[in-house]
Tab-separated table of C-alpha atoms in Angstrom:
chain	number	residue	atom	x	y	z
A	1	MET	CA	114.818	134.395	108.318
A	2	PHE	CA	116.815	131.205	107.760
A	3	GLU	CA	116.358	129.593	104.310
A	4	ARG	CA	116.617	125.792	104.394
A	5	PRO	CA	119.308	124.280	102.142
A	6	GLN	CA	117.673	122.299	99.364
A	7	SER	CA	120.386	119.681	98.793
A	8	GLY	CA	123.425	118.040	100.326
A	9	GLU	CA	124.156	114.563	101.645
A	10	ARG	CA	127.126	115.111	103.984
A	11	ALA	CA	125.529	114.151	107.288
A	12	ILE	CA	126.250	114.158	111.001
A	13	LEU	CA	124.252	111.594	112.974
A	14	VAL	CA	122.963	112.307	116.494
A	15	HIS	CA	121.776	109.688	118.980
A	16	VAL	CA	120.652	110.440	122.539
A	17	ASN	CA	120.683	107.793	125.253
A	18	PHE	CA	117.863	107.942	127.796
A	19	PRO	CA	117.756	105.844	130.989
A	20	GLY	CA	116.426	102.365	130.273
A	21	ALA	CA	115.635	103.138	126.616
A	22	SER	CA	118.924	102.953	124.709
A	23	GLU	CA	120.118	99.845	122.902
A	24	PRO	CA	123.619	99.543	121.351
A	25	GLU	CA	122.390	98.011	118.079
A	26	ASP	CA	120.309	101.150	117.506
A	27	LEU	CA	123.470	102.952	116.407
A	28	LEU	CA	124.375	100.356	113.777
A	29	GLU	CA	120.859	100.332	112.360
A	30	PHE	CA	120.738	104.134	112.450
A	31	ALA	CA	123.959	104.388	110.422
A	32	ASP	CA	122.637	101.779	107.947
A	33	LEU	CA	119.426	103.772	107.532
A	34	ALA	CA	121.395	106.949	106.783
A	35	ARG	CA	123.588	105.174	104.220
A	36	SER	CA	120.527	103.530	102.658
A	37	ALA	CA	119.150	107.033	102.081
A	38	GLY	CA	122.374	107.978	100.293
A	39	ALA	CA	123.984	110.012	103.073
A	40	GLU	CA	127.728	110.318	103.493
A	41	VAL	CA	128.161	109.834	107.241
A	42	LEU	CA	130.794	112.243	108.537
A	43	ASP	CA	130.469	111.640	112.272
A	44	LEU	CA	128.219	110.111	114.924
A	45	VAL	CA	127.475	112.207	117.998
A	46	THR	CA	126.045	110.586	121.139
A	47	ALA	CA	124.668	112.215	124.245
A	48	SER	CA	122.940	111.203	127.457
A	49	ARG	CA	119.997	112.981	128.991
A	50	PRO	CA	117.334	112.132	131.586
A	51	ALA	CA	114.673	113.544	129.216
A	52	PRO	CA	114.535	115.403	125.869
A	53	ASP	CA	115.174	119.147	125.977
A	54	SER	CA	112.070	121.074	124.922
A	55	ARG	CA	114.026	123.500	122.732
A	56	TYR	CA	116.913	121.561	121.164
A	57	TYR	CA	116.160	117.960	122.233
A	58	VAL	CA	119.865	117.519	123.168
A	59	GLY	CA	120.295	120.574	125.395
A	60	SER	CA	121.876	123.907	124.526
A	61	GLY	CA	125.465	122.905	125.335
A	62	LYS	CA	125.454	119.781	123.176
A	63	ALA	CA	123.568	121.629	120.434
A	64	GLU	CA	126.302	124.267	120.345
A	65	SER	CA	129.034	121.598	120.066
A	66	ILE	CA	127.127	119.973	117.180
A	67	ARG	CA	126.931	123.391	115.478
A	68	GLU	CA	130.722	123.745	115.728
A	69	LEU	CA	131.086	120.224	114.251
A	70	VAL	CA	128.763	121.133	111.362
A	71	VAL	CA	130.950	124.128	110.549
A	72	ALA	CA	134.238	122.206	110.926
A	73	LEU	CA	133.130	119.256	108.747
A	74	GLN	CA	131.096	121.398	106.338
A	75	ALA	CA	128.066	119.158	106.878
A	76	ASP	CA	124.859	119.766	104.923
A	77	LEU	CA	122.576	117.692	107.090
A	78	VAL	CA	122.102	116.656	110.738
A	79	ILE	CA	120.031	113.515	111.292
A	80	PHE	CA	118.546	112.635	114.676
A	81	ASN	CA	117.747	109.027	115.570
A	82	HIS	CA	114.580	110.243	117.300
A	83	GLU	CA	111.292	111.886	116.499
A	84	LEU	CA	111.615	115.664	116.784
A	85	SER	CA	108.775	118.108	117.270
A	86	PRO	CA	108.298	120.784	114.573
A	87	SER	CA	109.580	123.499	116.925
A	88	GLN	CA	112.687	121.474	117.835
A	89	GLU	CA	113.461	120.927	114.165
A	90	ARG	CA	113.024	124.630	113.451
A	91	ASN	CA	115.197	125.719	116.394
A	92	LEU	CA	117.974	123.284	115.464
A	93	GLU	CA	117.998	124.390	111.826
A	94	LYS	CA	118.313	128.026	112.826
A	95	LEU	CA	121.209	127.166	115.143
A	96	PHE	CA	123.068	124.814	112.778
A	97	GLU	CA	122.220	126.689	109.567
A	98	ALA	CA	121.869	123.249	108.035
A	99	ARG	CA	118.981	120.917	107.328
A	100	VAL	CA	117.769	118.783	110.246
A	101	LEU	CA	115.997	115.473	109.737
A	102	ASP	CA	114.490	113.149	112.326
A	103	ARG	CA	114.123	109.364	112.147
A	104	THR	CA	110.654	109.548	110.615
A	105	GLY	CA	111.801	111.922	107.891
A	106	LEU	CA	114.796	109.691	107.162
A	107	ILE	CA	112.656	106.567	106.700
A	108	LEU	CA	110.181	108.510	104.557
A	109	ASP	CA	113.054	109.625	102.323
A	110	ILE	CA	114.215	106.019	101.877
A	111	PHE	CA	110.687	104.921	101.027
A	112	ALA	CA	110.399	107.742	98.474
A	113	GLN	CA	113.563	106.472	96.750
A	114	ARG	CA	112.469	102.820	96.737
A	115	ALA	CA	108.832	103.114	95.604
A	116	ARG	CA	108.409	101.963	91.999
A	117	SER	CA	104.724	101.177	91.439
A	118	PHE	CA	101.929	103.737	91.131
A	119	GLU	CA	100.433	102.511	94.408
A	120	GLY	CA	103.755	102.611	96.230
A	121	LYS	CA	104.434	106.189	95.120
A	122	LEU	CA	100.961	107.257	96.238
A	123	GLN	CA	101.438	105.653	99.650
A	124	VAL	CA	104.813	107.310	100.161
A	125	GLU	CA	103.477	110.706	99.083
A	126	LEU	CA	100.563	110.329	101.491
A	127	ALA	CA	102.919	109.531	104.380
A	128	GLN	CA	105.166	112.476	103.478
A	129	LEU	CA	102.259	114.923	103.277
A	130	GLN	CA	100.822	113.737	106.577
A	131	HIS	CA	104.242	114.220	108.163
A	132	LEU	CA	104.656	117.629	106.520
A	133	SER	CA	101.216	118.835	107.606
A	134	THR	CA	102.487	119.204	111.185
A	135	ARG	CA	105.584	121.095	110.024
A	136	LEU	CA	104.223	123.888	107.852
A	137	VAL	CA	105.283	126.603	110.297
A	138	ARG	CA	108.919	126.518	109.198
A	139	GLY	CA	111.789	128.821	108.283
A	140	TRP	CA	110.802	129.559	104.684
A	141	THR	CA	110.345	133.286	104.073
A	142	HIS	CA	107.389	132.750	101.726
A	143	LEU	CA	105.415	131.447	104.715
A	144	GLU	CA	105.683	134.709	106.677
A	145	ARG	CA	102.347	136.073	107.765
A	146	GLN	CA	101.037	139.196	106.086
A	147	LYS	CA	101.891	142.555	107.588
A	148	GLY	CA	99.291	145.206	108.283
A	149	GLY	CA	99.261	148.732	106.924
A	150	ILE	CA	97.797	150.676	104.026
A	151	GLY	CA	98.372	148.863	100.766
A	152	LEU	CA	99.843	145.822	102.470
A	153	ARG	CA	96.659	143.962	103.384
A	154	GLY	CA	96.258	140.740	101.419
A	155	PRO	CA	93.166	138.968	100.101
A	156	GLY	CA	92.378	137.435	103.482
A	157	GLU	CA	94.363	134.190	103.281
A	158	THR	CA	98.034	133.968	104.196
A	159	GLN	CA	100.486	131.869	102.177
A	160	LEU	CA	100.671	129.494	105.142
A	161	GLU	CA	96.899	129.002	105.117
A	162	THR	CA	96.916	128.524	101.342
A	163	ASP	CA	99.598	125.862	101.609
A	164	ARG	CA	97.715	124.098	104.382
A	165	ARG	CA	94.496	124.080	102.354
A	166	LEU	CA	96.214	122.782	99.203
A	167	LEU	CA	97.974	120.134	101.265
A	168	GLY	CA	94.651	118.931	102.694
A	169	GLU	CA	93.107	118.750	99.221
A	170	ARG	CA	96.027	116.699	97.908
A	171	ILE	CA	95.761	114.277	100.849
A	172	LYS	CA	92.048	113.766	100.101
A	173	GLN	CA	92.858	113.174	96.431
A	174	ILE	CA	95.465	110.520	97.288
A	175	HIS	CA	93.034	108.826	99.672
A	176	ARG	CA	90.503	108.547	96.838
A	177	LYS	CA	93.089	107.034	94.481
A	178	LEU	CA	94.285	104.578	97.117
A	179	GLU	CA	90.691	103.578	97.819
A	180	LYS	CA	90.363	102.649	94.150
A	181	VAL	CA	93.579	100.606	94.295
A	182	ARG	CA	92.343	98.963	97.501
A	183	GLY	CA	89.179	97.924	95.671
A	184	GLN	CA	91.233	96.407	92.844
A	185	ARG	CA	93.303	94.422	95.348
A	186	ALA	CA	90.153	93.226	97.080
A	187	GLN	CA	88.784	92.074	93.723
A	188	GLY	CA	91.967	90.076	93.119
A	189	ARG	CA	91.700	88.474	96.558
A	190	ARG	CA	88.061	87.520	95.889
A	191	ALA	CA	89.098	85.902	92.616
A	192	ARG	CA	91.780	83.870	94.394
A	193	ALA	CA	89.281	82.894	97.089
A	194	ARG	CA	86.804	81.658	94.447
A	195	ALA	CA	89.581	79.581	92.911
A	196	GLU	CA	90.416	78.239	96.374
A	197	VAL	CA	94.056	79.335	96.009
A	198	PRO	CA	95.589	80.080	99.446
A	199	THR	CA	97.866	83.065	100.010
A	200	VAL	CA	101.206	82.967	101.823
A	201	SER	CA	102.677	86.329	102.834
A	202	LEU	CA	106.357	86.945	103.585
A	203	VAL	CA	106.885	89.241	106.570
A	204	GLY	CA	109.893	90.080	108.694
A	205	TYR	CA	112.405	92.684	109.764
A	206	THR	CA	113.962	94.652	106.938
A	207	ASN	CA	117.070	93.058	105.389
A	208	ALA	CA	116.170	89.579	106.704
A	209	GLY	CA	116.319	88.189	103.154
A	210	LYS	CA	112.615	88.086	102.243
A	211	SER	CA	113.029	89.150	98.604
A	212	THR	CA	115.947	86.759	98.058
A	213	LEU	CA	113.857	83.921	99.504
A	214	PHE	CA	110.900	84.988	97.330
A	215	ASN	CA	113.068	84.940	94.195
A	216	ARG	CA	114.496	81.543	95.062
A	217	LEU	CA	111.123	79.928	95.706
A	218	CYS	CA	109.284	81.430	92.717
A	219	ASN	CA	112.129	81.908	90.208
A	220	ALA	CA	111.258	85.611	90.255
A	221	ASP	CA	113.439	88.655	89.701
A	222	VAL	CA	112.321	90.980	92.503
A	223	TYR	CA	115.052	93.500	93.385
A	224	ALA	CA	117.050	92.290	96.376
A	225	ALA	CA	120.085	93.944	97.979
A	226	ASP	CA	121.973	93.972	101.272
A	227	GLN	CA	120.372	97.205	102.445
A	228	LEU	CA	117.401	98.336	104.496
A	229	PHE	CA	114.065	98.626	102.656
A	230	ALA	CA	115.494	97.353	99.361
A	231	THR	CA	111.968	96.729	98.067
A	232	LEU	CA	108.654	98.332	98.957
A	233	ASP	CA	106.040	97.317	96.432
A	234	PRO	CA	104.246	94.013	97.066
A	235	THR	CA	104.811	91.294	94.475
A	236	LEU	CA	102.647	88.184	94.040
A	237	ARG	CA	103.756	84.982	92.328
A	238	ARG	CA	102.460	81.430	92.016
A	239	LEU	CA	104.274	78.732	93.980
A	240	ASP	CA	103.553	75.029	93.430
A	241	LEU	CA	103.922	73.068	96.653
A	242	PRO	CA	104.735	69.361	96.305
A	243	GLY	CA	101.860	67.232	97.514
A	244	PHE	CA	99.448	70.157	97.670
A	245	GLY	CA	99.314	72.329	94.573
A	246	PRO	CA	99.479	76.061	93.806
A	247	VAL	CA	99.521	78.868	96.359
A	248	VAL	CA	100.089	82.608	95.927
A	249	LEU	CA	103.282	83.907	97.569
A	250	ALA	CA	103.308	87.639	98.431
A	251	ASP	CA	106.500	89.604	99.134
A	252	THR	CA	105.775	92.652	101.316
A	253	VAL	CA	107.642	95.619	102.781
A	254	GLY	CA	110.050	94.908	105.620
A	255	PHE	CA	109.480	96.246	109.120
A	256	VAL	CA	111.816	98.207	111.365
A	257	ARG	CA	111.811	99.298	114.994
A	258	ASN	CA	109.778	102.441	115.664
A	259	LEU	CA	108.183	102.298	112.215
A	260	PRO	CA	106.584	105.753	111.718
A	261	HIS	CA	102.837	105.801	112.309
A	262	GLU	CA	102.383	107.681	109.029
A	263	LEU	CA	103.853	104.707	107.158
A	264	VAL	CA	101.733	102.129	108.961
A	265	ALA	CA	98.622	104.115	108.041
A	266	ALA	CA	99.692	104.883	104.456
A	267	PHE	CA	100.745	101.315	103.667
A	268	ARG	CA	97.633	99.741	105.163
A	269	SER	CA	96.284	98.800	101.716
A	270	THR	CA	99.551	97.023	100.888
A	271	LEU	CA	99.694	95.359	104.288
A	272	GLU	CA	96.186	94.014	103.728
A	273	GLU	CA	97.893	91.270	101.709
A	274	THR	CA	99.418	90.277	105.044
A	275	LEU	CA	96.160	90.689	106.925
A	276	ARG	CA	94.223	88.485	104.468
A	277	ALA	CA	96.899	85.792	104.114
A	278	ASP	CA	96.254	82.196	105.120
A	279	VAL	CA	99.800	81.756	106.471
A	280	LEU	CA	102.605	84.206	107.297
A	281	LEU	CA	106.194	83.205	106.610
A	282	HIS	CA	107.969	85.228	109.295
A	283	VAL	CA	111.525	85.489	107.904
A	284	VAL	CA	114.244	85.962	110.536
A	285	ASP	CA	117.949	86.644	110.035
A	286	ALA	CA	119.399	83.614	111.838
A	287	HIS	CA	122.818	85.302	111.919
A	288	ASP	CA	121.495	88.409	113.719
A	289	PRO	CA	122.378	88.334	117.457
A	290	GLU	CA	119.249	90.425	118.122
A	291	ARG	CA	116.919	88.112	116.202
A	292	HIS	CA	114.614	87.512	119.195
A	293	THR	CA	114.148	91.258	119.632
A	294	ARG	CA	113.491	91.604	115.888
A	295	ILE	CA	110.762	88.955	116.114
A	296	GLU	CA	109.028	90.897	118.879
A	297	GLN	CA	109.238	94.141	116.891
A	298	VAL	CA	107.690	92.536	113.808
A	299	ASN	CA	104.898	91.101	115.939
A	300	GLU	CA	104.221	94.588	117.300
A	301	VAL	CA	103.660	95.881	113.755
A	302	LEU	CA	101.458	92.853	112.980
A	303	ASP	CA	99.446	93.765	116.078
A	304	ALA	CA	99.073	97.330	114.771
A	305	ILE	CA	97.560	96.166	111.460
A	306	GLY	CA	95.423	93.431	113.033
A	307	ALA	CA	97.348	90.470	111.579
A	308	ARG	CA	98.697	88.910	114.780
A	309	GLU	CA	96.116	86.079	114.680
A	310	VAL	CA	97.194	84.875	111.214
A	311	PRO	CA	99.101	81.551	111.572
A	312	GLN	CA	102.874	82.027	111.436
A	313	LEU	CA	105.730	79.814	110.341
A	314	LEU	CA	109.113	81.105	111.546
A	315	VAL	CA	111.780	80.848	108.840
A	316	TYR	CA	115.350	81.284	110.085
A	317	ASN	CA	117.176	82.460	106.960
A	318	LYS	CA	120.904	83.050	106.241
A	319	ILE	CA	122.178	79.843	107.866
A	320	ASP	CA	124.952	79.986	105.245
A	321	LEU	CA	126.545	82.660	107.456
A	322	SER	CA	126.718	80.268	110.413
A	323	ASP	CA	127.274	76.582	111.142
A	324	GLU	CA	123.548	75.916	111.613
A	325	PRO	CA	122.427	72.948	109.459
A	326	PRO	CA	119.076	73.030	107.628
A	327	HIS	CA	116.349	71.457	109.772
A	328	LEU	CA	112.832	71.999	111.044
A	329	LEU	CA	111.259	72.019	114.493
A	330	ARG	CA	107.789	70.771	115.424
A	331	ASP	CA	105.565	71.867	118.299
A	332	VAL	CA	103.873	69.596	120.851
A	333	GLU	CA	101.040	68.905	118.369
A	334	GLY	CA	103.472	67.707	115.719
A	335	LYS	CA	103.040	70.770	113.482
A	336	VAL	CA	106.088	72.451	111.962
A	337	SER	CA	106.719	75.746	113.774
A	338	ARG	CA	110.253	76.697	112.639
A	339	VAL	CA	112.453	76.034	109.620
A	340	TRP	CA	116.178	76.782	109.190
A	341	CYS	CA	117.290	77.435	105.602
A	342	SER	CA	119.370	79.664	103.314
A	343	ALA	CA	117.851	81.591	100.432
A	344	VAL	CA	121.339	82.202	98.983
A	345	SER	CA	122.601	78.612	98.903
A	346	GLY	CA	119.196	76.935	98.660
A	347	ALA	CA	119.895	74.698	101.667
A	348	GLY	CA	116.709	73.712	103.496
A	349	LEU	CA	114.281	75.136	100.945
A	350	ASP	CA	112.882	71.640	100.390
A	351	LEU	CA	112.099	71.523	104.119
A	352	LEU	CA	110.398	74.928	103.858
A	353	GLU	CA	108.210	73.746	100.984
A	354	GLN	CA	107.430	70.579	102.927
A	355	ALA	CA	106.432	72.620	105.976
A	356	LEU	CA	104.247	74.911	103.869
A	357	GLY	CA	102.595	71.922	102.253
A	358	GLU	CA	101.797	70.463	105.665
A	359	CYS	CA	100.162	73.758	106.684
A	360	PHE	CA	97.614	73.375	103.897
A	361	MET	CA	97.197	69.601	103.989
A	362	ALA	CA	94.995	69.436	107.078
A	363	ASP	CA	92.000	68.656	104.861
A	364	GLN	CA	93.893	66.414	102.443
A	365	VAL	CA	92.142	63.279	101.193
A	366	HIS	CA	93.644	60.256	99.494
A	367	GLY	CA	91.740	57.917	97.234
A	368	TRP	CA	90.771	56.785	93.729
A	369	LEU	CA	88.655	58.533	91.109
A	370	GLN	CA	87.164	56.793	88.070
A	371	LEU	CA	86.670	59.511	85.453
A	372	PRO	CA	84.908	58.972	82.125
A	373	ALA	CA	86.452	60.044	78.825
A	374	SER	CA	84.273	63.178	78.871
A	375	ALA	CA	85.960	64.448	82.057
A	376	GLY	CA	89.247	65.419	80.417
A	377	ARG	CA	89.043	69.016	81.647
A	378	LEU	CA	88.482	67.870	85.246
A	379	ARG	CA	91.425	65.473	84.926
A	380	ALA	CA	93.686	68.340	83.768
A	381	ALA	CA	92.455	70.542	86.650
A	382	ILE	CA	93.271	67.807	89.173
A	383	TYR	CA	96.809	67.646	87.798
A	384	GLU	CA	97.141	71.417	88.328
A	385	THR	CA	95.574	71.447	91.808
A	386	GLY	CA	96.534	68.232	93.566
A	387	GLU	CA	99.010	65.365	93.469
A	388	VAL	CA	98.329	62.507	91.071
A	389	LEU	CA	99.990	59.311	92.333
A	390	THR	CA	98.666	56.936	89.675
A	391	ASP	CA	96.923	57.551	86.352
A	392	GLU	CA	95.835	54.502	84.316
A	393	PRO	CA	93.288	54.137	81.490
A	394	ASP	CA	90.234	51.945	82.068
A	395	ALA	CA	88.432	49.671	79.609
A	396	ALA	CA	85.825	52.347	78.715
A	397	GLY	CA	88.356	54.950	77.596
A	398	GLY	CA	88.328	56.844	80.896
A	399	TRP	CA	90.894	56.928	83.677
A	400	TRP	CA	91.565	55.507	87.099
A	401	MET	CA	93.392	58.161	89.108
A	402	GLU	CA	94.935	57.784	92.557
A	403	VAL	CA	95.018	61.327	93.962
A	404	ARG	CA	96.004	63.232	97.067
A	405	ILE	CA	94.201	66.562	97.125
A	406	SER	CA	92.537	69.085	99.407
A	407	PHE	CA	88.921	68.059	99.876
A	408	ARG	CA	87.916	71.724	99.675
A	409	GLN	CA	89.710	72.113	96.341
A	410	LEU	CA	88.199	68.899	94.998
A	411	GLU	CA	84.687	70.090	95.860
A	412	ASN	CA	85.418	73.393	94.152
A	413	LEU	CA	86.526	71.543	90.983
A	414	TYR	CA	83.343	69.501	91.043
A	415	ARG	CA	81.214	72.638	91.266
A	416	ARG	CA	83.129	74.311	88.452
A	417	GLU	CA	82.755	71.319	86.133
A	418	GLY	CA	79.175	70.594	87.159
A	419	GLN	CA	80.072	66.986	87.974
A	420	ASN	CA	80.405	64.897	91.112
A	421	TYR	CA	82.399	61.669	91.315
A	422	ALA	CA	82.927	59.331	94.239
A	423	LEU	CA	86.329	59.361	95.902
A	424	LEU	CA	86.954	55.663	96.504
A	425	PRO	CA	89.311	53.917	98.905
A	426	ASP	CA	90.293	51.323	96.260
A	427	ARG	CA	89.975	50.768	92.508
A	428	GLU	CA	88.919	47.079	92.667
A	429	PRO	CA	85.329	46.848	91.285
A	430	GLU	CA	84.133	44.330	93.841
A	431	ARG	CA	85.320	46.593	96.657
A	432	VAL	CA	84.027	49.896	95.361
A	433	ALA	CA	80.504	48.846	94.421
A	434	GLY	CA	78.022	50.921	96.351
A	435	ILE	CA	80.632	53.020	98.162
A	436	ALA	CA	79.429	56.598	98.597
A	437	GLN	CA	81.642	59.632	98.208
A	438	ALA	CA	83.627	60.116	101.391
A	439	PRO	CA	86.026	62.834	102.467
C-alpha cells in the first residue's frame, strides 16, 4: 500500500485543455493560486484531450511522463487545475508516489491558511470535511478493511466506517456552531435595521483591491496584499457619506472562477452580509484585460447565493496602473452606474462617495426644523445622521436648523425621541404659520 507523503511544497502543475473550454489566463491564475498556497512551482505541464481519462484524467502516456518529471525534479506534490474524482486522485498518487491535489483541494488549503476568525476557521473546516468525506477510500494502510479468519475478526466496524462516522459527527457539530454564529449575525443586522443604517457590501473577483479600497474609505487596517484570497473573514466598519450620513461598509471574501461548491455552501453565513446588503460595490480590476469575464464570473456566484437582485455599483479600481482618469458614468435614468478610481492613490474616491451618497438619497428631504431647547438630543442625532446646512439659535433658546436628511431616518429619529416636528420649506414666521409636516 502507498503511504501519502505528509509534507512538501515542491510542486508540478498540470493543466489539460479540452475543446472549447480552455482559456489562456487560466494558467496564470492557476500558477498564482499555487504560489498563494506556498508552493514552489517547478514546472507546468499542459496536455490536450477530447475528454478526461477515467483512470488518470490525463491519459496513461501523459501520466507516465509526469511521473518521470516528478522523479527528475524530486517533486513532492502534483497539482491539477481541475476537479479530480477520488479514484483518479488515488490512481495518480500510486503512480507518481507523490501527493496529488486538485483545484478544489488547492483553494481549500489557501482558505485554511487565511482564516483568522473563529467563524472563518469553522467554515473552512466544514468545507474541508465535506470535501474529504468523498475521499475516505484512500491509500492509507490504517483504512484497510478487516481480514477474516480465527482471531482476526474485529468488533464489527472497520476503521474506514469509524472514520466516516466520526467525520459525520464533526460536520454536524460545526453546523450547530455556525448556526449560532449565523443567529448572532442576524441579530446584528436587525439592530442596524432598527437604527436605519444601510449596509454596503464590497464584492468582486479576488485580488481586485477590495480590502485596499475598504481600508482607504474607512481608515481601517484590514490585511491587504497582492495575492489571491488575501483576506477571508468579513469586516464591518462605519463610513460617513457626505450629504447622507453613516452607512456600514462590509468587506467580504473574493470570488474566483470555478469556486468550489463546498466553499459556497460553507461560507453562506458570511455571504449573507452580501445577500442582505442595500447596495453592492462590485470592485473590478480596471487594469485586468479579462475584466469583463471576471464580472460575469462574480455575477454567477452572486446568482448562486441569491444576491443577483441586490443593486450594484461597478467600481473600476487600479486606474493608477493605466492612463484612465477618475470619472463616473450614469445610465439613461441619470443614476451613477460605474465609477473609476484608485484605492492606492486615492484618485476618484470622492466620486465614489458621491455616487454612494446618491444611491441612498432617493428619499432625501430638504427643509427647516425649529427645535426647542429641550430637543438637544434630537439635534445631536440629526448632526450624526444627516447634513446640517444651517444652525442658528432662535429667540426662545432653541434652534433653527436647515437640514438635508433621509425622510426615513428623520421619522426614525422622531420615533426614538418621542417627538414630532414639522419640516418647513422656510424659516420666515409669516410663511411657515400653519404649514403641516411634509416629506
